[in-house]
Amino acid sequence: MMSFKSFQLELDTRHDKYERLVKLSRDITIESKRTIFLLHRFTSAPNGEEILNESEVKLDAVRRKIKQVAQELIGEDMYQFHRAISPGLQEYVEAVSFQYFIKTRSLISVEEINKQLIFTTEDREETSNTTSNSHDKQPHTWSLKVTPVDYLLGVADLTGELMRLCIGSVGNGDIDTPFELSQFLRQIYDGFTFIGNTGPYEVSKKLYTLKQSLAKVENACYTLKVRGSEIPKHMLADVFSTKTELIDQEEGLS
Amino acid sequence: MSVSDMFIALQGALTADQDIREEIRKVVQALEQTAREILTLLQGVHQGAGFQDIPKKCQKAREHFGTVRTQLESLKTKFPTDQYYRFHEHWRFVLQRLVFLAAFVVYLESETLVTREAVAEILGIEADRERGFHLDIEDYLSGVLTLASELARLAVNSVTAGDYSRPLRISTFINELDSGFRLLNLKNDSLRKRYDGLKYDVKKIEEVVYDLSIRGLNKEATVAEFEQIDTYLIGLKMKDSSF
């Protein structure tokens, strides 16, 4: 049964690689989550630029991790290990698109994301693992592609963050952001309904949460509009300090 | 690029993906049909009369594998070569079944375990991932495990049909297989679950061999073909109480 010896080797190599990727994916998830938390502090903070720069640094760190993933996958079929890295990639999409939104108030495209995930060969030697450089013809640059589905799921998660951002900015007395956000969320929601059932199961599952987020934001805007017109401008600040609670109560009902 | 444009582009990608899956499903259905036909053909060996014309049945089965080859050939054209694992789930099951059938044919012909390369050749695909549509190692191993349970059944039925030597040969074969699988470090997945079933097949066959041994039913066969097992398994006493 000599052949089984080689099977053992092959399976072990594969499992090891899978485990390494899972670990990387977890790291990516954690780092991306932290970036998102950081970005939530952005609203109304006087040191906005600073936070954006810091988030950029953090995302660079995440990208370095993704680079390692890409290195693991050199010469491999990406979809074979897709399940190991998918959660991390989704979280990354969420973080990157969140940052992009804060900067430009628009949605980052898949192409844009993938453009940032093309790596060159510079410091390959030091980080590459024993298994991944066994292939003789290595490409000079390599990239990791975020699949449309990963992208969609990431964007769906983004809407949740935007909802939080909206409620948060109301709390800070910012009345423009909620309207912008509701506009933006509505566009995304329309996009998702356009895709509807053609997408995979996970996407349709997210659609429900997305609808809830949108409703919350729309309700917040509604309250702002109604109450905002009643209250004289100079008292706005006082009202908004209590507004958050009000909105929270309404959310409980809806 | 506006949000709606982006979603239109994404929707296009998803639809294209679904079209590919639809195409694959069609071919896989045809493959499953052929696999069933081969299985029906080979099931004949379990019946008493079937033991006589095993070579003929294998011959016929091999002809059917020609159809399998053309069907797999058309499956290859349905999707980009480098996205094998993206659609793997669609043909995983049928491929495992085909591995089993190929392994069964090879076993019936030569009583050896088919190699991964040989299966790939029978199915007209590659053994190596680098060279296109290939046979995944886990699928190969799954197919081999299916062979094990089929052989356990065959051992029982060959006794019923009066072929007392076959169970012994199956026993050696499956024991070897078992020790082979013991070398593998399996993860807690479907392959591992199926491997857990192997010990019952081994046990079943050992029971059959035991039944034959205490009755001395394996004597003639062993004298004729399996002298080393003969001396190993049966003492002089059993030879005296000949059947």
XYZ file of C-alpha atoms in Angstrom:
497
model
C 0.000 0.000 0.000
C 2.717 2.409 -0.918
C 0.231 4.621 -2.685
C -1.491 5.349 0.593
C 1.719 6.830 1.911
C 1.585 9.402 -0.829
C -2.120 9.942 -0.226
C -1.318 10.628 3.388
C 1.192 13.215 2.364
C -1.155 14.835 -0.089
C -4.071 15.001 2.330
C -1.941 16.312 5.164
C -0.499 19.032 2.982
C -3.964 20.032 1.958
C -5.337 20.057 5.495
C -2.388 22.047 6.787
C -2.850 24.626 4.127
C -6.528 24.807 4.930
C -5.829 25.365 8.606
C -3.299 28.072 7.866
C -5.841 29.807 5.684
C -8.522 29.576 8.348
C -6.161 31.172 10.804
C -5.300 33.956 8.391
C -8.957 34.462 7.683
C -9.661 34.841 11.399
C -6.913 37.400 11.755
C -8.298 39.295 8.804
C -11.756 39.239 10.343
C -10.549 40.550 13.671
C -8.426 43.302 12.190
C -11.222 44.385 9.859
C -13.678 44.504 12.739
C -11.304 46.717 14.693
C -10.970 49.011 11.711
C -14.718 49.321 11.538
C -14.915 50.213 15.213
C -12.241 52.767 14.686
C -14.140 54.286 11.791
C -17.256 54.588 13.891
C -15.373 57.047 16.002
C -14.867 59.170 12.916
C -18.182 60.981 12.934
C -17.963 64.524 14.175
C -14.605 63.888 15.766
C -12.334 66.864 15.338
C -9.417 64.625 14.433
C -11.190 63.084 11.455
C -8.128 63.001 9.232
C -6.155 61.242 11.890
C -8.674 58.465 12.240
C -8.856 57.993 8.502
C -5.097 57.714 8.328
C -5.055 55.260 11.171
C -7.694 53.146 9.468
C -5.607 53.212 6.331
C -2.673 51.834 8.290
C -4.845 49.123 9.757
C -6.222 48.166 6.375
C -2.707 47.946 5.055
C -1.995 45.430 7.773
C -5.065 43.481 6.723
C -3.918 43.585 3.141
C -0.581 42.151 4.167
C -2.459 39.233 5.668
C -4.458 38.861 2.496
C -1.187 38.849 0.652
C -0.158 35.848 2.692
C -3.411 34.209 1.733
C -2.667 34.947 -1.886
C 0.747 33.397 -1.458
C -0.752 30.265 0.005
C -2.975 30.042 -3.007
C -0.308 30.409 -5.664
C -0.775 27.632 -8.124
C -3.873 26.432 -6.322
C -7.462 26.565 -7.333
C -8.811 29.377 -5.237
C -12.249 27.847 -4.922
C -10.841 24.733 -3.334
C -10.032 26.720 -0.218
C -12.671 29.322 -0.661
C -14.625 28.276 2.372
C -11.621 28.841 4.589
C -11.087 32.436 3.591
C -14.554 33.608 2.664
C -15.525 35.028 6.107
C -12.326 37.046 6.312
C -12.764 38.412 2.829
C -16.316 39.470 3.533
C -15.242 41.306 6.645
C -12.480 42.970 4.681
C -14.937 44.095 2.020
C -17.073 45.516 4.769
C -14.205 47.473 6.307
C -12.832 48.744 3.033
C -16.193 49.816 1.678
C -17.003 51.517 4.971
C -13.842 53.524 4.831
C -14.438 54.303 1.189
C -17.920 55.506 1.971
C -16.741 57.811 4.719
C -14.154 59.278 2.399
C -16.154 59.602 -0.784
C -19.785 58.988 0.108
C -20.124 56.354 -2.559
C -19.914 52.630 -2.956
C -16.623 51.007 -3.756
C -16.744 48.627 -6.706
C -15.469 45.064 -6.864
C -12.898 46.118 -9.399
C -11.628 48.790 -7.040
C -11.255 46.284 -4.222
C -9.507 43.762 -6.379
C -7.148 46.418 -7.659
C -5.857 46.859 -4.126
C -5.303 43.150 -3.786
C -2.729 42.791 -6.508
C 0.641 42.174 -4.985
C 4.055 42.334 -6.462
C 6.948 40.048 -5.784
C 9.062 42.351 -3.606
C 9.265 40.591 -0.266
C 7.956 37.221 -1.237
C 10.932 35.240 -0.015
C 10.645 36.063 3.641
C 6.971 35.368 4.110
C 6.197 32.589 1.698
C 5.629 29.220 3.229
C 7.353 25.988 2.472
C 4.525 24.544 0.464
C 3.679 27.480 -1.712
C 6.989 27.962 -3.434
C 7.257 24.431 -4.693
C 5.802 25.478 -8.017
C 8.438 26.269 -10.545
C 6.817 28.930 -12.651
C 5.638 31.635 -10.335
C 3.931 34.661 -11.776
C 5.604 37.963 -11.183
C 2.573 39.533 -9.636
C -0.306 37.716 -8.143
C -3.625 38.727 -6.842
C -6.522 37.540 -4.831
C -9.888 38.108 -6.355
C -12.899 38.853 -4.238
C -15.759 36.931 -5.761
C -18.992 38.758 -6.571
C -20.763 36.780 -3.877
C -18.199 37.683 -1.213
C -18.484 41.254 -2.316
C -22.262 41.235 -2.103
C -22.262 39.703 1.347
C -19.689 42.225 2.492
C -21.759 45.094 1.149
C -24.835 43.714 2.868
C -22.896 43.798 6.136
C -21.812 47.324 5.310
C -25.414 48.478 5.416
C -25.592 47.379 9.024
C -22.596 49.549 9.806
C -24.112 52.469 7.947
C -27.241 52.109 10.003
C -25.172 52.349 13.151
C -23.341 55.317 11.719
C -26.632 57.003 11.003
C -28.020 56.543 14.487
C -24.686 57.579 15.900
C -24.532 60.765 13.878
C -28.028 61.713 14.951
C -26.769 61.418 18.476
C -23.999 63.788 17.608
C -26.395 66.363 16.270
C -25.416 65.811 12.665
C -28.581 66.201 10.607
C -27.174 65.891 7.098
C -25.555 62.497 7.340
C -28.760 60.554 8.083
C -30.391 61.833 4.915
C -27.362 61.045 2.835
C -27.235 57.624 4.382
C -30.858 56.853 3.781
C -30.389 57.872 0.164
C -27.380 55.630 -0.124
C -28.946 52.692 1.670
C -31.985 52.935 -0.537
C -29.756 52.644 -3.596
C -28.085 49.566 -2.187
C -31.413 48.077 -1.226
C -32.723 48.648 -4.728
C -29.607 46.973 -6.032
C -30.166 43.950 -3.857
C -33.805 43.658 -4.792
C -32.696 43.820 -8.406
C -30.538 40.780 -7.808
C -33.260 39.134 -5.761
C -33.392 35.400 -6.102
C -30.764 35.015 -8.783
C -28.099 35.256 -6.124
C -27.137 32.437 -3.811
C -29.057 31.603 -0.698
C -26.895 33.612 1.696
C -27.546 36.782 -0.240
C -31.302 36.465 0.004
C -30.921 35.803 3.705
C -29.097 39.089 4.154
C -31.785 40.912 2.265
C -34.101 40.660 5.258
C -31.628 42.282 7.655
C -30.910 44.884 5.038
C -34.556 45.797 4.916
C -34.612 46.244 8.671
C -31.566 48.496 8.595
C -33.108 50.586 5.884
C -36.352 50.916 7.831
C -34.447 52.113 10.875
C -32.591 54.745 8.919
C -35.729 55.899 7.154
C -37.515 56.190 10.451
C -34.667 58.219 11.868
C -34.881 60.595 8.918
C -38.604 60.832 9.332
C -38.269 61.782 12.984
C -35.638 64.326 12.130
C -37.860 65.902 9.518
C -40.936 66.057 11.700
C -39.302 67.205 14.881
C -36.680 69.270 13.160
C -39.179 71.639 11.556
C -40.937 72.237 14.852
C -37.962 73.195 16.880
C -36.194 76.506 16.531
C -32.683 76.227 15.184
C -30.953 77.446 18.324
C -32.466 74.642 20.388
C -31.533 71.839 18.042
C -28.514 70.792 20.019
C -30.590 70.192 23.146
C -33.184 68.193 21.295
C -30.695 65.939 19.633
C -29.089 65.004 22.846
C -32.364 63.351 23.799
C -33.225 62.274 20.279
C -31.203 59.113 20.292
C -33.251 57.663 23.076
C -36.440 58.539 21.285
C -35.293 56.817 18.161
C -34.216 53.811 20.068
C -37.668 53.516 21.550
C -39.265 53.756 18.159
C -37.010 51.084 16.851
C -38.192 48.804 19.548
C -41.709 49.236 18.257
C -41.108 48.907 14.559
C -19.867 54.175 -11.345
C -23.271 54.503 -9.784
C -24.610 51.998 -7.315
C -27.268 50.696 -9.663
C -24.742 50.204 -12.454
C -22.608 48.163 -10.107
C -25.501 45.979 -9.141
C -26.473 45.486 -12.751
C -22.937 44.302 -13.467
C -23.022 41.992 -10.450
C -26.370 40.629 -11.468
C -24.934 39.864 -14.875
C -22.085 37.943 -13.263
C -24.477 35.964 -11.103
C -26.701 35.084 -14.018
C -23.718 33.921 -16.033
C -22.708 31.782 -13.071
C -26.149 30.249 -12.879
C -26.164 29.476 -16.566
C -22.925 27.569 -16.166
C -24.382 25.627 -13.260
C -27.444 24.800 -15.311
C -25.281 23.425 -18.113
C -23.225 21.397 -15.674
C -26.327 19.957 -14.071
C -27.544 18.711 -17.424
C -24.335 16.846 -18.175
C -24.146 15.476 -14.648
C -27.642 14.084 -15.001
C -26.594 12.205 -18.094
C -23.522 10.953 -16.264
C -25.643 9.691 -13.402
C -27.786 7.820 -15.898
C -24.740 6.076 -17.375
C -23.403 5.314 -13.913
C -26.686 3.645 -12.996
C -26.541 1.547 -16.132
C -23.047 0.362 -15.321
C -24.062 -0.416 -11.773
C -27.043 -2.467 -12.924
C -24.753 -4.359 -15.237
C -22.258 -5.139 -12.493
C -24.922 -6.021 -9.957
C -25.309 -9.231 -11.935
C -22.292 -10.713 -10.181
C -24.229 -11.012 -6.968
C -26.559 -13.570 -8.501
C -25.599 -17.193 -8.591
C -25.305 -17.435 -12.327
C -23.457 -14.162 -12.539
C -20.180 -15.582 -11.334
C -19.569 -17.433 -14.543
C -19.392 -14.536 -16.918
C -17.677 -11.873 -14.900
C -15.226 -11.098 -17.702
C -18.084 -10.571 -20.106
C -19.796 -8.184 -17.704
C -16.585 -6.268 -17.186
C -16.158 -6.046 -20.904
C -19.614 -4.560 -21.272
C -19.023 -2.165 -18.395
C -15.850 -0.965 -20.010
C -17.790 -0.220 -23.150
C -20.108 1.957 -21.092
C -17.143 3.816 -19.754
C -16.667 5.026 -23.300
C -19.926 6.927 -22.925
C -18.716 8.253 -19.590
C -15.582 9.548 -21.280
C -17.502 11.488 -23.901
C -19.848 12.856 -21.260
C -16.985 13.991 -19.065
C -15.388 15.468 -22.147
C -18.440 17.628 -22.689
C -18.544 18.521 -18.987
C -15.043 19.920 -19.320
C -16.207 22.401 -21.919
C -18.896 23.849 -19.682
C -16.693 25.913 -17.406
C -13.230 27.478 -17.248
C -10.560 24.934 -16.390
C -9.149 26.893 -13.480
C -12.496 27.007 -11.683
C -12.813 23.292 -11.059
C -13.509 23.646 -7.348
C -16.028 26.378 -7.848
C -18.448 23.872 -9.310
C -16.991 20.781 -7.729
C -20.101 20.038 -5.666
C -22.131 19.413 -8.774
C -20.222 16.384 -9.974
C -18.629 15.265 -6.752
C -21.171 12.579 -6.038
C -21.316 11.130 -9.514
C -17.543 11.161 -9.818
C -17.209 9.171 -6.607
C -19.740 6.731 -7.928
C -17.801 6.385 -11.176
C -14.571 5.812 -9.276
C -16.286 3.036 -7.395
C -17.559 1.462 -10.605
C -14.162 1.647 -12.254
C -12.516 0.212 -9.152
C -15.087 -2.574 -9.063
C -14.474 -3.510 -12.679
C -10.743 -3.521 -12.152
C -11.123 -5.599 -9.022
C -13.315 -8.157 -10.747
C -10.855 -8.435 -13.583
C -7.582 -8.534 -11.746
C -8.391 -8.499 -8.014
C -6.205 -5.482 -7.473
C -6.893 -1.997 -6.275
C -7.121 0.427 -9.095
C -4.664 3.292 -8.854
C -5.738 6.865 -9.020
C -3.985 7.242 -12.343
C -5.739 4.219 -13.756
C -9.162 5.500 -12.717
C -8.387 8.825 -14.287
C -7.473 7.014 -17.457
C -10.637 4.923 -17.482
C -12.710 8.065 -17.027
C -10.676 9.989 -19.573
C -9.614 12.681 -17.125
C -6.371 13.799 -15.517
C -4.941 12.538 -12.251
C -3.083 15.740 -11.727
C -4.685 19.070 -10.961
C -2.222 20.953 -13.100
C -3.415 19.386 -16.281
C -7.089 20.227 -16.319
C -10.165 18.355 -15.237
C -8.839 15.980 -12.644
C -9.813 13.440 -10.068
C -9.733 14.867 -6.577
C -7.964 12.610 -4.109
C -10.846 12.647 -1.644
C -13.243 11.584 -4.348
C -10.940 8.756 -5.286
C -10.718 7.560 -1.690
C -14.480 7.812 -1.259
C -14.998 5.676 -4.311
C -12.578 3.097 -2.954
C -14.502 2.975 0.314
C -17.691 2.285 -1.583
C -15.869 -0.594 -3.245
C -15.119 -2.019 0.190
C -18.764 -2.299 1.163
C -19.620 -3.733 -2.201
C -16.961 -6.403 -1.723
C -18.327 -7.266 1.702
C -21.598 -7.985 0.006
C -19.888 -9.904 -2.729
C -18.171 -12.101 -0.161
C -21.498 -13.124 1.309
C -23.076 -13.762 -2.049
C -20.187 -15.709 -3.440
C -20.530 -18.157 -0.548
C -24.197 -18.547 -1.363
C -23.247 -19.224 -4.948
C -20.789 -21.877 -3.846
C -17.592 -19.968 -4.535
C -15.714 -20.526 -1.281
C -12.357 -19.174 -2.333
C -13.403 -15.667 -3.217
C -14.127 -14.491 0.357
C -10.571 -15.327 1.348
C -9.154 -13.291 -1.448
C -11.510 -10.437 -0.683
C -10.438 -10.635 2.931
C -6.779 -10.182 2.100
C -7.600 -7.371 -0.229
C -9.784 -5.488 2.183
C -7.374 -5.929 5.058
C -4.715 -4.370 2.957
C -7.086 -1.568 2.127
C -7.850 -1.077 5.791
C -4.212 -0.787 6.740
C -3.783 1.648 3.898
C -6.530 3.882 5.205
C -5.075 3.680 8.677
C -2.115 5.615 7.351
C -4.262 8.603 6.579
C -4.960 11.423 8.975
C -8.499 12.215 8.092
C -10.310 15.345 9.058
C -13.756 15.190 10.533
C -15.535 15.353 7.225
C -17.582 13.154 4.943
C -14.596 11.057 3.939
C -13.854 10.297 7.555
C -17.476 9.304 8.130
C -17.287 6.861 5.284
C -13.987 5.533 6.487
C -15.613 4.809 9.834
C -17.875 2.414 7.971
C -14.923 0.438 6.640
C -14.412 -1.488 9.852
C -17.880 -2.984 9.573
C -17.077 -4.206 6.091
C -13.851 -5.715 7.365
C -15.726 -7.369 10.205
C -18.374 -8.759 7.899
C -15.825 -10.329 5.631
C -13.893 -11.755 8.543
C -17.071 -13.380 9.776
C -17.604 -14.939 6.392
C -14.054 -16.254 6.353
C -14.500 -17.580 9.859
C -17.708 -19.385 8.951
C -15.956 -21.003 6.039
C -12.931 -21.960 8.077
C -14.707 -23.748 10.907
C -16.624 -25.752 8.389
C -13.578 -26.482 6.327
C -15.366 -25.094 3.326
C -12.418 -23.167 2.129
C -10.239 -26.230 1.830
C -10.340 -27.142 -1.832
C -10.052 -23.584 -2.922
C -7.141 -22.868 -0.681
C -5.258 -25.963 -1.690
C -5.665 -25.063 -5.283
C -4.918 -21.394 -5.258
C -3.884 -20.039 -1.929
C -1.311 -22.261 -0.384
C 0.226 -19.730 1.896
C -3.107 -18.736 3.406
C -3.968 -22.409 3.536
C -1.098 -23.226 5.847
C -1.676 -20.101 7.789
C -5.355 -20.474 8.400
C -6.106 -24.130 8.570
C -4.356 -26.685 10.638
C -4.071 -30.348 9.831
C -7.102 -31.141 11.875
C -9.361 -29.259 9.578
C -7.947 -30.929 6.535
C -8.981 -34.284 7.955
C -12.563 -33.311 8.331
C -12.688 -32.543 4.674
C -15.826 -31.480 2.921
